[in-house]
Tab-separated table of C-alpha atoms in Angstrom:
chain	number	residue	atom	x	y	z
G	1	MET	CA	0.000	0.000	0.000
G	2	ALA	CA	1.428	3.373	-0.891
G	3	ALA	CA	2.244	5.668	1.966
G	4	SER	CA	-0.076	8.264	0.458
G	5	GLY	CA	-2.989	6.115	1.595
G	6	GLN	CA	-1.810	6.413	5.181
G	7	SER	CA	-2.235	10.173	5.135
G	8	ARG	CA	-5.929	9.881	4.346
G	9	SER	CA	-6.841	8.621	7.823
G	10	GLY	CA	-7.973	12.121	8.779
G	11	GLY	CA	-10.244	12.510	5.747
G	12	ASN	CA	-13.382	14.550	5.332
G	13	PRO	CA	-15.891	13.094	7.849
G	14	ALA	CA	-18.824	13.966	5.586
G	15	LEU	CA	-17.394	12.217	2.548
G	16	VAL	CA	-17.567	8.640	1.259
G	17	SER	CA	-14.933	7.846	-1.366
G	18	ILE	CA	-16.211	5.177	-3.764
G	19	SER	CA	-13.726	3.160	-5.813
G	20	ILE	CA	-15.108	1.511	-8.963
G	21	VAL	CA	-12.987	-0.408	-11.464
G	22	SER	CA	-14.254	-1.004	-15.002
G	23	HIS	CA	-12.997	-3.718	-17.341
G	24	GLY	CA	-15.005	-2.620	-20.356
G	25	HIS	CA	-18.151	-2.441	-18.222
G	26	GLY	CA	-19.351	0.900	-19.541
G	27	ARG	CA	-23.039	0.004	-19.716
G	28	LEU	CA	-23.123	-1.558	-16.249
G	29	LEU	CA	-21.180	1.398	-14.921
G	30	ALA	CA	-23.619	3.861	-16.458
G	31	SER	CA	-26.520	2.105	-14.724
G	32	LEU	CA	-24.745	2.121	-11.358
G	33	LEU	CA	-23.865	5.816	-11.623
G	34	ASP	CA	-27.460	6.557	-12.626
G	35	ASP	CA	-28.573	4.767	-9.445
G	36	LEU	CA	-26.268	6.972	-7.396
G	37	ARG	CA	-27.515	10.074	-9.211
G	38	ARG	CA	-31.144	9.076	-8.583
G	39	LEU	CA	-30.633	8.240	-4.906
G	40	ARG	CA	-28.315	11.208	-4.231
G	41	PRO	CA	-26.528	9.803	-1.159
G	42	ALA	CA	-24.996	12.580	0.911
G	43	GLY	CA	-21.313	13.366	0.469
G	44	LEU	CA	-19.898	11.160	-2.267
G	45	GLU	CA	-16.864	11.231	-4.488
G	46	VAL	CA	-16.168	8.548	-7.077
G	47	ILE	CA	-12.746	7.344	-8.161
G	48	LEU	CA	-13.295	5.502	-11.438
G	49	THR	CA	-10.476	3.324	-12.764
G	50	LEU	CA	-10.556	2.096	-16.352
G	51	ASN	CA	-8.465	-1.053	-16.212
G	52	ILE	CA	-8.552	-1.428	-20.003
G	53	GLU	CA	-9.062	1.156	-22.716
G	54	GLU	CA	-12.732	1.911	-23.278
G	55	THR	CA	-15.010	4.740	-24.325
G	56	LEU	CA	-17.496	5.679	-21.648
G	57	PRO	CA	-21.141	6.034	-22.734
G	58	PHE	CA	-21.778	9.030	-20.459
G	59	ASP	CA	-20.447	12.450	-19.544
G	60	LEU	CA	-18.363	12.408	-16.353
G	61	HIS	CA	-19.573	15.924	-15.535
G	62	ALA	CA	-23.265	15.016	-15.717
G	63	PHE	CA	-23.429	13.726	-12.138
G	64	PRO	CA	-24.055	15.613	-8.871
G	65	PHE	CA	-20.851	14.211	-7.354
G	66	PRO	CA	-17.229	14.492	-8.504
G	67	ILE	CA	-15.730	11.640	-10.525
G	68	GLU	CA	-11.960	11.301	-10.733
G	69	LEU	CA	-10.961	9.233	-13.756
G	70	VAL	CA	-7.901	6.977	-13.762
G	71	ARG	CA	-6.828	5.251	-16.984
G	72	ASN	CA	-4.387	2.374	-16.504
G	73	GLU	CA	-1.612	1.989	-19.054
G	74	SER	CA	-1.808	-1.764	-18.441
G	75	PRO	CA	-4.346	-3.858	-16.516
G	76	LYS	CA	-3.919	-4.329	-12.777
G	77	GLY	CA	-5.491	-6.736	-10.332
G	78	PHE	CA	-8.438	-6.015	-8.038
G	79	ALA	CA	-6.269	-5.269	-5.008
G	80	ALA	CA	-3.757	-3.063	-6.821
G	81	ASN	CA	-6.514	-1.021	-8.474
G	82	HIS	CA	-8.423	-0.319	-5.277
G	83	ASN	CA	-5.245	0.407	-3.308
G	84	ALA	CA	-4.270	2.964	-5.968
G	85	ALA	CA	-7.731	4.520	-5.775
G	86	PHE	CA	-7.447	4.683	-1.991
G	87	SER	CA	-4.334	6.848	-2.324
G	88	LEU	CA	-6.567	9.403	-4.102
G	89	ALA	CA	-9.492	9.162	-1.685
G	90	GLY	CA	-10.407	12.151	0.465
G	91	GLY	CA	-13.185	10.704	2.612
G	92	MET	CA	-13.280	9.250	6.102
G	93	TYR	CA	-14.920	6.189	4.562
G	94	PHE	CA	-13.724	4.127	1.619
G	95	CYS	CA	-16.170	2.076	-0.424
G	96	VAL	CA	-15.224	-0.694	-2.835
G	97	LEU	CA	-18.049	-1.104	-5.333
G	98	ASN	CA	-18.295	-3.384	-8.365
G	99	PRO	CA	-19.791	-1.956	-11.577
G	100	ASP	CA	-22.232	-4.901	-11.696
G	101	ILE	CA	-24.033	-3.669	-8.562
G	102	ARG	CA	-27.452	-2.011	-8.785
G	103	LEU	CA	-29.020	0.082	-6.041
G	104	GLN	CA	-32.751	0.303	-5.485
G	105	ALA	CA	-32.493	2.345	-2.259
G	106	ASP	CA	-29.718	4.302	-0.573
G	107	PRO	CA	-27.632	1.759	1.375
G	108	PHE	CA	-25.180	4.211	2.912
G	109	PRO	CA	-27.058	5.511	6.005
G	110	ALA	CA	-27.440	2.003	7.464
G	111	LEU	CA	-23.814	1.109	6.666
G	112	LEU	CA	-22.472	4.342	8.129
G	113	ASP	CA	-24.490	3.760	11.314
G	114	GLU	CA	-22.615	0.483	11.821
G	115	LEU	CA	-19.263	2.187	11.328
G	116	LYS	CA	-19.995	4.676	14.124
G	117	ASN	CA	-18.984	1.852	16.433
G	118	GLY	CA	-15.204	2.109	16.766
G	119	SER	CA	-14.828	-1.666	16.911
G	120	VAL	CA	-16.363	-2.088	13.427
G	121	ALA	CA	-13.944	-1.789	10.518
G	122	ALA	CA	-16.140	-2.757	7.580
G	123	ALA	CA	-19.844	-3.021	6.792
G	124	ALA	CA	-21.532	-4.598	3.790
G	125	PRO	CA	-25.124	-4.626	2.583
G	126	LEU	CA	-27.209	-7.731	2.042
G	127	ILE	CA	-26.473	-8.804	-1.534
G	128	LEU	CA	-29.403	-9.970	-3.620
G	129	GLY	CA	-29.529	-11.692	-6.980
G	130	PRO	CA	-31.526	-10.184	-9.860
G	131	ASP	CA	-34.484	-12.377	-8.816
G	132	GLY	CA	-34.394	-11.037	-5.249
G	133	SER	CA	-32.793	-14.144	-3.731
G	134	VAL	CA	-30.168	-13.649	-1.019
G	135	GLU	CA	-26.621	-14.374	-2.198
G	136	ASP	CA	-24.059	-16.028	0.075
G	137	SER	CA	-21.881	-12.907	0.238
G	138	ALA	CA	-21.132	-13.441	3.954
G	139	ARG	CA	-19.311	-16.612	4.936
G	140	PRO	CA	-17.106	-18.294	7.524
G	141	PHE	CA	-13.409	-18.327	6.700
G	142	PRO	CA	-12.780	-21.045	4.102
G	143	THR	CA	-10.922	-24.240	4.889
G	144	PRO	CA	-9.851	-27.037	2.543
G	145	ALA	CA	-12.623	-29.180	4.045
G	146	SER	CA	-15.318	-26.539	3.506
G	147	LEU	CA	-14.212	-26.026	-0.104
G	148	LEU	CA	-14.314	-29.766	-0.725
G	149	CYS	CA	-17.860	-29.887	0.648
G	150	LYS	CA	-18.804	-27.017	-1.644
G	151	ALA	CA	-17.250	-28.709	-4.681
G	152	LEU	CA	-19.229	-31.874	-3.883
G	153	GLY	CA	-22.466	-29.932	-3.505
G	154	PHE	CA	-22.752	-30.321	0.274
G	155	ALA	CA	-22.291	-26.677	1.232
G	156	PRO	CA	-25.293	-24.875	2.746
G	157	LYS	CA	-27.165	-22.422	0.562
G	158	ARG	CA	-26.377	-19.744	3.149
G	159	TYR	CA	-23.957	-19.933	6.035
G	160	TYR	CA	-25.718	-17.479	8.346
G	161	GLU	CA	-29.300	-16.932	9.379
G	162	ILE	CA	-30.389	-13.602	7.906
G	163	GLY	CA	-32.985	-11.572	9.775
G	164	THR	CA	-33.494	-7.869	10.277
G	165	GLU	CA	-30.535	-7.281	12.603
G	166	SER	CA	-26.904	-6.887	11.581
G	167	ILE	CA	-24.667	-9.921	12.018
G	168	SER	CA	-20.911	-10.528	12.280
G	169	PRO	CA	-19.778	-13.012	9.615
G	170	ASP	CA	-16.133	-13.955	9.327
G	171	TRP	CA	-15.871	-12.162	5.994
G	172	VAL	CA	-17.975	-10.338	3.427
G	173	GLY	CA	-17.648	-10.277	-0.353
G	174	GLY	CA	-15.700	-7.447	-1.954
G	175	MET	CA	-18.358	-6.572	-4.533
G	176	PHE	CA	-19.667	-3.894	-2.109
G	177	VAL	CA	-18.041	-3.077	1.198
G	178	LEU	CA	-17.727	0.195	3.107
G	179	MET	CA	-14.711	0.639	5.379
G	180	ARG	CA	-13.278	3.179	7.750
G	181	THR	CA	-10.382	4.841	5.971
G	182	ASP	CA	-8.104	4.867	9.006
G	183	VAL	CA	-8.485	1.127	9.552
G	184	PHE	CA	-8.005	0.272	5.862
G	185	ALA	CA	-4.758	2.243	5.996
G	186	GLU	CA	-3.785	0.616	9.303
G	187	VAL	CA	-3.759	-2.875	7.780
G	188	GLY	CA	-2.082	-1.693	4.571
G	189	GLY	CA	-5.129	-2.061	2.330
G	190	PHE	CA	-5.623	-5.103	0.145
G	191	ASP	CA	-2.765	-7.534	-0.390
G	192	ALA	CA	-1.755	-6.816	-3.985
G	193	GLY	CA	-0.234	-10.283	-4.209
G	194	TYR	CA	-3.757	-11.455	-4.999
G	195	HIS	CA	-4.547	-10.613	-8.607
G	196	LEU	CA	-8.204	-11.591	-8.355
G	197	TYR	CA	-10.235	-13.538	-5.749
G	198	TYR	CA	-9.588	-13.983	-2.016
G	199	GLU	CA	-8.513	-10.349	-1.521
G	200	ASP	CA	-11.705	-9.807	0.494
G	201	VAL	CA	-11.183	-12.977	2.550
G	202	ASP	CA	-7.596	-11.980	3.331
G	203	LEU	CA	-8.521	-8.392	4.212
G	204	CYS	CA	-11.330	-9.410	6.558
G	205	ALA	CA	-9.054	-11.979	8.184
G	206	ARG	CA	-6.387	-9.351	8.855
G	207	LEU	CA	-8.985	-6.933	10.210
G	208	ARG	CA	-10.378	-9.596	12.545
G	209	LEU	CA	-6.900	-10.568	13.704
G	210	ARG	CA	-6.481	-6.950	14.815
G	211	GLY	CA	-9.670	-7.207	16.838
G	212	TYR	CA	-12.055	-5.401	14.495
G	213	ASP	CA	-15.581	-6.524	13.672
G	214	ILE	CA	-17.036	-7.100	10.196
G	215	ARG	CA	-20.763	-6.470	9.784
G	216	LEU	CA	-23.408	-7.602	7.324
G	217	VAL	CA	-26.282	-5.111	7.405
G	218	PRO	CA	-29.671	-6.436	6.188
G	219	GLY	CA	-31.054	-2.904	6.534
G	220	ALA	CA	-29.017	-2.052	3.417
G	221	THR	CA	-29.371	-4.025	0.200
G	222	ALA	CA	-27.826	-4.133	-3.260
G	223	VAL	CA	-28.454	-6.255	-6.347
G	224	HIS	CA	-25.500	-8.126	-7.843
G	225	LEU	CA	-25.560	-8.956	-11.547
G	226	ALA	CA	-22.880	-11.607	-11.070
G	227	ARG	CA	-21.349	-13.328	-14.091
G	228	ARG	CA	-19.241	-16.002	-12.298
G	229	GLU	CA	-16.330	-15.755	-14.730
G	230	SER	CA	-14.240	-18.406	-12.945
G	231	ARG	CA	-16.877	-21.022	-13.751
G	232	ARG	CA	-16.495	-20.691	-17.511
G	233	ASN	CA	-13.267	-18.809	-18.280
G	234	PRO	CA	-10.038	-20.832	-17.776
G	235	ARG	CA	-7.964	-17.710	-17.094
G	236	TYR	CA	-10.283	-16.624	-14.281
G	237	LEU	CA	-10.345	-20.159	-12.917
G	238	LEU	CA	-6.546	-20.155	-12.813
G	239	TRP	CA	-6.523	-16.830	-10.935
G	240	HIS	CA	-9.070	-18.282	-8.518
G	241	LEU	CA	-6.972	-21.387	-7.854
G	242	ARG	CA	-3.759	-19.373	-7.467
G	243	SER	CA	-5.403	-17.025	-4.975
G	244	MET	CA	-6.866	-19.944	-3.049
G	245	LEU	CA	-3.436	-21.550	-2.790
G	246	ARG	CA	-1.818	-18.261	-1.762
G	247	TYR	CA	-4.374	-17.814	1.011
G	248	PHE	CA	-4.004	-21.329	2.409
G	249	LEU	CA	-0.220	-21.026	2.418
G	250	SER	CA	-0.339	-17.698	4.231
G	251	GLY	CA	0.246	-17.015	7.894
G	252	THR	CA	-2.992	-15.060	7.844
G	253	TRP	CA	-5.019	-18.216	7.184
G	254	ARG	CA	-3.182	-20.227	9.817
G	255	ARG	CA	-4.051	-17.610	12.416
G	256	ALA	CA	-7.523	-16.728	11.156
G	257	ARG	CA	-8.776	-20.324	11.100
G	258	LYS	CA	-8.587	-20.261	14.892
G	259	LEU	CA	-11.110	-17.448	15.034
G	260	ALA	CA	-14.616	-18.796	15.526
G	261	ALA	CA	-17.443	-17.179	13.570
G	262	HIS	CA	-19.573	-14.929	15.756
């Protein structure tokens, strides 16, 4: 993580810095930004990274919030892109948001309420599929045994009982997560050694090992138009397997597996 990210820990308390990375996702991105324009959440800035060359189908100046555009000369991984965006962020809160997320209502008030608790480092909304079903975006830390059960079709549909109250899963998916800037800087951001997949698992594990809580907030929701690239694209599958191996060989996993899910 660049040192410039460390200096952001005293950011604007009224500002949420949203990092979005596009890989030729212009149409999805336009829909997401239209959602933000329609909902008008208070105090936003957007840092938009184009990981590959693309022409955007909208005017960056047409939105009621500032958008800072970053064009990569060559593609970077998930972690490296969001860490770079964090070095540009000016808010007290840093939000990682996938372009394939849609918002039907403003999720930020409920998420920010959770982060008022100094023991909470990150909060995520309940993630729904396009049909309204609840996705398993909050899970216990993976183990080789749990992954084998999943591969054999024995994994539960959901790992936690979802009601109306916030819960504390081991980790939450990185498609939409809001974090306190100071804590993200404290742990050094995402581990850029992960090109794609498991960055969110690793980050949540490191946050929990420092004593912070991770919250899933059913009072905030978002729709995920997931494409599951690793299930049909060999390159994505290889990244997935490499990241899995990196995580299970890490000291973070060896320590985090001892933490029981709340």
